[in-house]
Amino acid sequence: MLPANLFTIAIWVLLKESCEGTVKSKYLDLIGLVERLHRQCLEVIKADLDRQGIRDLNNVQALILFNVGEEELSIGELTQRGYYLGSNVSYNVKKMVENGYLIQERSPHDRRSFHVRPSEKGLAVYRGLSALFDQHASHLAESQLTEDGLDAANHALRRVQQFWSTPASLARDLSAA
């Protein structure tokens, strides 16, 4: 039988190791969940586009239109505003200009830069998605997801984003190797 203080130390070491595994497991679960949520959001947008009979716009392009909103943005501003996994924003903007969802103009101040703004057709998609998200927000309370719960989730995700944005968190500790 271990003396009390050694027993306590052994329990503490076991708990520490199990907590580290738990943190890693929860961290990996969070990464997977974020990816699945993004994909599911895109599927919801795709279903709404299909319901409206919109065939010349994909879900990523619709999300780009939503992020443009009613504003005029440079391509750089648009890229910073949203996270369009696996997509090329310039290509999508070009297709939306060709299909009449966006109007693209050269910047009056910098001829190398372009700005985009929604056309009437693009505004209709923006307003449709905004109404869809309004409907979702009103149904969240029914699903036991409160404003406080959303605040807590947003806070946790922003902390992870901040962690990933810190260069030190991305570097491996090679001194132990």
PDB file of C-alpha atoms in Angstrom:
ATOM      1  CA  MET A   1       0.000   0.000   0.000  1.00  0.00           C
ATOM      2  CA  LEU A   2       1.295   3.485  -0.906  1.00  0.00           C
ATOM      3  CA  PRO A   3       1.698   6.115   1.792  1.00  0.00           C
ATOM      4  CA  ALA A   4      -1.047   8.775   1.656  1.00  0.00           C
ATOM      5  CA  ASN A   5       1.146  11.452   0.069  1.00  0.00           C
ATOM      6  CA  LEU A   6       2.472   9.068  -2.625  1.00  0.00           C
ATOM      7  CA  PHE A   7      -1.072   7.839  -3.255  1.00  0.00           C
ATOM      8  CA  THR A   8      -2.207  11.453  -3.684  1.00  0.00           C
ATOM      9  CA  ILE A   9       0.670  12.154  -6.087  1.00  0.00           C
ATOM     10  CA  ALA A  10      -0.137   9.004  -8.093  1.00  0.00           C
ATOM     11  CA  ILE A  11      -3.820   9.997  -8.331  1.00  0.00           C
ATOM     12  CA  TRP A  12      -2.833  13.551  -9.346  1.00  0.00           C
ATOM     13  CA  VAL A  13      -0.522  12.241 -12.105  1.00  0.00           C
ATOM     14  CA  LEU A  14      -3.256   9.921 -13.421  1.00  0.00           C
ATOM     15  CA  LEU A  15      -5.851  12.702 -13.338  1.00  0.00           C
ATOM     16  CA  LYS A  16      -3.469  15.119 -15.084  1.00  0.00           C
ATOM     17  CA  GLU A  17      -2.796  12.615 -17.860  1.00  0.00           C
ATOM     18  CA  SER A  18      -6.490  11.850 -18.285  1.00  0.00           C
ATOM     19  CA  CYS A  19      -7.365  15.572 -18.335  1.00  0.00           C
ATOM     20  CA  GLU A  20      -4.748  16.203 -21.014  1.00  0.00           C
ATOM     21  CA  GLY A  21      -6.321  13.449 -23.086  1.00  0.00           C
ATOM     22  CA  THR A  22      -9.741  14.935 -22.448  1.00  0.00           C
ATOM     23  CA  VAL A  23      -8.627  18.418 -23.512  1.00  0.00           C
ATOM     24  CA  LYS A  24      -7.062  17.018 -26.678  1.00  0.00           C
ATOM     25  CA  SER A  25     -10.152  14.940 -27.398  1.00  0.00           C
ATOM     26  CA  LYS A  26     -12.457  17.921 -26.868  1.00  0.00           C
ATOM     27  CA  TYR A  27     -10.172  20.132 -28.966  1.00  0.00           C
ATOM     28  CA  LEU A  28     -10.257  17.643 -31.858  1.00  0.00           C
ATOM     29  CA  ASP A  29     -14.037  17.312 -31.463  1.00  0.00           C
ATOM     30  CA  LEU A  30     -14.323  21.094 -31.703  1.00  0.00           C
ATOM     31  CA  ILE A  31     -12.257  21.206 -34.906  1.00  0.00           C
ATOM     32  CA  GLY A  32     -14.451  18.526 -36.471  1.00  0.00           C
ATOM     33  CA  LEU A  33     -17.622  20.235 -35.298  1.00  0.00           C
ATOM     34  CA  VAL A  34     -16.609  23.591 -36.788  1.00  0.00           C
ATOM     35  CA  GLU A  35     -15.988  21.921 -40.138  1.00  0.00           C
ATOM     36  CA  ARG A  36     -19.295  20.025 -40.022  1.00  0.00           C
ATOM     37  CA  LEU A  37     -21.215  23.162 -39.025  1.00  0.00           C
ATOM     38  CA  HIS A  38     -19.736  25.083 -41.948  1.00  0.00           C
ATOM     39  CA  ARG A  39     -20.661  22.308 -44.374  1.00  0.00           C
ATOM     40  CA  GLN A  40     -24.172  22.038 -42.914  1.00  0.00           C
ATOM     41  CA  CYS A  41     -24.647  25.798 -43.202  1.00  0.00           C
ATOM     42  CA  LEU A  42     -23.677  25.574 -46.874  1.00  0.00           C
ATOM     43  CA  GLU A  43     -26.171  22.697 -47.324  1.00  0.00           C
ATOM     44  CA  VAL A  44     -28.939  24.807 -45.741  1.00  0.00           C
ATOM     45  CA  ILE A  45     -28.097  27.648 -48.140  1.00  0.00           C
ATOM     46  CA  LYS A  46     -28.066  25.216 -51.093  1.00  0.00           C
ATOM     47  CA  ALA A  47     -31.497  23.867 -50.110  1.00  0.00           C
ATOM     48  CA  ASP A  48     -32.858  27.423 -49.938  1.00  0.00           C
ATOM     49  CA  LEU A  49     -31.427  28.247 -53.373  1.00  0.00           C
ATOM     50  CA  ASP A  50     -33.003  25.062 -54.769  1.00  0.00           C
ATOM     51  CA  ARG A  51     -36.338  25.950 -53.149  1.00  0.00           C
ATOM     52  CA  GLN A  52     -36.207  29.331 -54.909  1.00  0.00           C
ATOM     53  CA  GLY A  53     -35.259  27.731 -58.236  1.00  0.00           C
ATOM     54  CA  ILE A  54     -31.899  29.522 -58.394  1.00  0.00           C
ATOM     55  CA  ARG A  55     -29.608  27.315 -60.479  1.00  0.00           C
ATOM     56  CA  ASP A  56     -26.929  29.738 -61.674  1.00  0.00           C
ATOM     57  CA  LEU A  57     -25.543  30.418 -58.186  1.00  0.00           C
ATOM     58  CA  ASN A  58     -23.897  27.966 -55.798  1.00  0.00           C
ATOM     59  CA  ASN A  59     -24.046  28.030 -52.004  1.00  0.00           C
ATOM     60  CA  VAL A  60     -20.563  29.533 -51.570  1.00  0.00           C
ATOM     61  CA  GLN A  61     -21.416  32.321 -54.009  1.00  0.00           C
ATOM     62  CA  ALA A  62     -24.651  32.970 -52.117  1.00  0.00           C
ATOM     63  CA  LEU A  63     -22.661  33.207 -48.860  1.00  0.00           C
ATOM     64  CA  ILE A  64     -20.305  35.694 -50.562  1.00  0.00           C
ATOM     65  CA  LEU A  65     -23.346  37.739 -51.642  1.00  0.00           C
ATOM     66  CA  PHE A  66     -24.641  37.659 -48.083  1.00  0.00           C
ATOM     67  CA  ASN A  67     -21.302  38.995 -46.816  1.00  0.00           C
ATOM     68  CA  VAL A  68     -21.337  41.775 -49.427  1.00  0.00           C
ATOM     69  CA  GLY A  69     -24.814  42.689 -48.242  1.00  0.00           C
ATOM     70  CA  GLU A  70     -25.893  46.064 -49.551  1.00  0.00           C
ATOM     71  CA  GLU A  71     -22.371  47.487 -49.514  1.00  0.00           C
ATOM     72  CA  GLU A  72     -19.621  48.114 -52.024  1.00  0.00           C
ATOM     73  CA  LEU A  73     -16.418  46.237 -51.180  1.00  0.00           C
ATOM     74  CA  SER A  74     -13.015  45.582 -52.643  1.00  0.00           C
ATOM     75  CA  ILE A  75     -12.130  41.963 -53.366  1.00  0.00           C
ATOM     76  CA  GLY A  76      -9.614  42.110 -50.489  1.00  0.00           C
ATOM     77  CA  GLU A  77     -12.269  43.314 -48.043  1.00  0.00           C
ATOM     78  CA  LEU A  78     -14.595  40.585 -49.207  1.00  0.00           C
ATOM     79  CA  THR A  79     -11.948  37.903 -48.711  1.00  0.00           C
ATOM     80  CA  GLN A  80     -11.235  39.132 -45.172  1.00  0.00           C
ATOM     81  CA  ARG A  81     -14.923  39.191 -44.269  1.00  0.00           C
ATOM     82  CA  GLY A  82     -15.695  35.566 -44.946  1.00  0.00           C
ATOM     83  CA  TYR A  83     -14.186  32.140 -44.957  1.00  0.00           C
ATOM     84  CA  TYR A  84     -14.909  30.419 -48.212  1.00  0.00           C
ATOM     85  CA  LEU A  85     -13.315  27.005 -47.758  1.00  0.00           C
ATOM     86  CA  GLY A  86     -12.133  25.403 -50.949  1.00  0.00           C
ATOM     87  CA  SER A  87     -13.194  28.311 -53.098  1.00  0.00           C
ATOM     88  CA  ASN A  88     -11.469  30.981 -55.092  1.00  0.00           C
ATOM     89  CA  VAL A  89     -13.119  34.300 -54.301  1.00  0.00           C
ATOM     90  CA  SER A  90     -11.910  35.953 -57.532  1.00  0.00           C
ATOM     91  CA  TYR A  91     -13.345  33.120 -59.651  1.00  0.00           C
ATOM     92  CA  ASN A  92     -16.664  33.230 -57.763  1.00  0.00           C
ATOM     93  CA  VAL A  93     -16.876  37.012 -58.122  1.00  0.00           C
ATOM     94  CA  LYS A  94     -16.227  36.677 -61.871  1.00  0.00           C
ATOM     95  CA  LYS A  95     -19.039  34.108 -62.200  1.00  0.00           C
ATOM     96  CA  MET A  96     -21.430  36.275 -60.178  1.00  0.00           C
ATOM     97  CA  VAL A  97     -20.625  39.280 -62.383  1.00  0.00           C
ATOM     98  CA  GLU A  98     -21.250  37.132 -65.499  1.00  0.00           C
ATOM     99  CA  ASN A  99     -24.569  35.901 -64.065  1.00  0.00           C
ATOM    100  CA  GLY A 100     -25.732  39.379 -63.053  1.00  0.00           C
ATOM    101  CA  TYR A 101     -25.518  39.084 -59.254  1.00  0.00           C
ATOM    102  CA  LEU A 102     -22.654  41.546 -58.775  1.00  0.00           C
ATOM    103  CA  ILE A 103     -21.577  44.755 -60.443  1.00  0.00           C
ATOM    104  CA  GLN A 104     -17.801  45.143 -60.646  1.00  0.00           C
ATOM    105  CA  GLU A 105     -16.120  48.526 -61.149  1.00  0.00           C
ATOM    106  CA  ARG A 106     -12.581  49.823 -60.977  1.00  0.00           C
ATOM    107  CA  SER A 107     -11.735  51.854 -57.918  1.00  0.00           C
ATOM    108  CA  PRO A 108     -11.666  55.576 -58.724  1.00  0.00           C
ATOM    109  CA  HIS A 109      -8.656  55.972 -56.415  1.00  0.00           C
ATOM    110  CA  ASP A 110      -6.598  52.920 -57.406  1.00  0.00           C
ATOM    111  CA  ARG A 111      -7.054  51.733 -60.977  1.00  0.00           C
ATOM    112  CA  ARG A 112      -5.524  48.343 -60.078  1.00  0.00           C
ATOM    113  CA  SER A 113      -8.266  47.626 -57.548  1.00  0.00           C
ATOM    114  CA  PHE A 114     -11.854  46.552 -58.214  1.00  0.00           C
ATOM    115  CA  HIS A 115     -14.944  47.046 -56.112  1.00  0.00           C
ATOM    116  CA  VAL A 116     -18.100  44.967 -56.216  1.00  0.00           C
ATOM    117  CA  ARG A 117     -21.634  45.724 -55.184  1.00  0.00           C
ATOM    118  CA  PRO A 118     -24.798  43.695 -55.546  1.00  0.00           C
ATOM    119  CA  SER A 119     -27.117  44.145 -58.493  1.00  0.00           C
ATOM    120  CA  GLU A 120     -30.881  43.977 -57.948  1.00  0.00           C
ATOM    121  CA  LYS A 121     -30.632  40.237 -58.600  1.00  0.00           C
ATOM    122  CA  GLY A 122     -27.867  39.962 -55.987  1.00  0.00           C
ATOM    123  CA  LEU A 123     -29.833  42.037 -53.481  1.00  0.00           C
ATOM    124  CA  ALA A 124     -32.771  39.645 -53.866  1.00  0.00           C
ATOM    125  CA  VAL A 125     -30.517  36.712 -52.890  1.00  0.00           C
ATOM    126  CA  TYR A 126     -29.059  38.701 -49.977  1.00  0.00           C
ATOM    127  CA  ARG A 127     -32.534  39.576 -48.702  1.00  0.00           C
ATOM    128  CA  GLY A 128     -33.702  35.976 -49.091  1.00  0.00           C
ATOM    129  CA  LEU A 129     -30.768  34.653 -47.047  1.00  0.00           C
ATOM    130  CA  SER A 130     -31.244  37.399 -44.473  1.00  0.00           C
ATOM    131  CA  ALA A 131     -34.897  36.355 -44.094  1.00  0.00           C
ATOM    132  CA  LEU A 132     -33.831  32.696 -43.790  1.00  0.00           C
ATOM    133  CA  PHE A 133     -31.355  33.565 -41.031  1.00  0.00           C
ATOM    134  CA  ASP A 134     -34.014  35.717 -39.303  1.00  0.00           C
ATOM    135  CA  GLN A 135     -36.323  32.686 -39.333  1.00  0.00           C
ATOM    136  CA  HIS A 136     -33.547  30.497 -37.913  1.00  0.00           C
ATOM    137  CA  ALA A 137     -32.871  33.029 -35.153  1.00  0.00           C
ATOM    138  CA  SER A 138     -36.526  33.048 -34.133  1.00  0.00           C
ATOM    139  CA  HIS A 139     -36.568  29.209 -33.980  1.00  0.00           C
ATOM    140  CA  LEU A 140     -33.410  28.971 -31.872  1.00  0.00           C
ATOM    141  CA  ALA A 141     -35.259  29.818 -28.673  1.00  0.00           C
ATOM    142  CA  GLU A 142     -37.628  26.915 -29.317  1.00  0.00           C
ATOM    143  CA  SER A 143     -34.645  24.560 -29.572  1.00  0.00           C
ATOM    144  CA  GLN A 144     -33.343  25.485 -26.107  1.00  0.00           C
ATOM    145  CA  LEU A 145     -30.462  27.512 -27.568  1.00  0.00           C
ATOM    146  CA  THR A 146     -30.598  30.835 -25.741  1.00  0.00           C
ATOM    147  CA  GLU A 147     -28.874  34.111 -26.428  1.00  0.00           C
ATOM    148  CA  ASP A 148     -26.562  33.386 -23.472  1.00  0.00           C
ATOM    149  CA  GLY A 149     -25.733  29.982 -24.943  1.00  0.00           C
ATOM    150  CA  LEU A 150     -24.898  31.556 -28.291  1.00  0.00           C
ATOM    151  CA  ASP A 151     -22.767  34.186 -26.542  1.00  0.00           C
ATOM    152  CA  ALA A 152     -20.845  31.456 -24.695  1.00  0.00           C
ATOM    153  CA  ALA A 153     -20.315  29.462 -27.909  1.00  0.00           C
ATOM    154  CA  ASN A 154     -19.168  32.571 -29.793  1.00  0.00           C
ATOM    155  CA  HIS A 155     -16.826  33.480 -26.958  1.00  0.00           C
ATOM    156  CA  ALA A 156     -15.256  30.009 -26.925  1.00  0.00           C
ATOM    157  CA  LEU A 157     -14.849  29.952 -30.699  1.00  0.00           C
ATOM    158  CA  ARG A 158     -13.296  33.436 -30.711  1.00  0.00           C
ATOM    159  CA  ARG A 159     -10.800  32.249 -28.087  1.00  0.00           C
ATOM    160  CA  VAL A 160      -9.837  29.328 -30.334  1.00  0.00           C
ATOM    161  CA  GLN A 161      -9.567  31.701 -33.305  1.00  0.00           C
ATOM    162  CA  GLN A 162      -7.354  33.999 -31.248  1.00  0.00           C
ATOM    163  CA  PHE A 163      -5.236  31.004 -30.181  1.00  0.00           C
ATOM    164  CA  TRP A 164      -4.803  29.910 -33.794  1.00  0.00           C
ATOM    165  CA  SER A 165      -3.946  33.476 -34.827  1.00  0.00           C
ATOM    166  CA  THR A 166      -1.083  33.626 -32.335  1.00  0.00           C
ATOM    167  CA  PRO A 167       2.164  32.543 -34.047  1.00  0.00           C
ATOM    168  CA  ALA A 168       3.497  30.920 -30.862  1.00  0.00           C
ATOM    169  CA  SER A 169       0.508  28.535 -30.759  1.00  0.00           C
ATOM    170  CA  LEU A 170       1.239  27.336 -34.273  1.00  0.00           C
ATOM    171  CA  ALA A 171       4.908  26.566 -33.656  1.00  0.00           C
ATOM    172  CA  ARG A 172       5.864  23.160 -32.381  1.00  0.00           C
ATOM    173  CA  ASP A 173       8.067  22.962 -29.331  1.00  0.00           C
ATOM    174  CA  LEU A 174      11.048  21.326 -30.963  1.00  0.00           C
ATOM    175  CA  SER A 175      13.329  21.777 -27.962  1.00  0.00           C
ATOM    176  CA  ALA A 176      11.874  18.646 -26.341  1.00  0.00           C
ATOM    177  CA  ALA A 177      12.698  16.510 -29.387  1.00  0.00           C
TER     178      ALA A 177
END
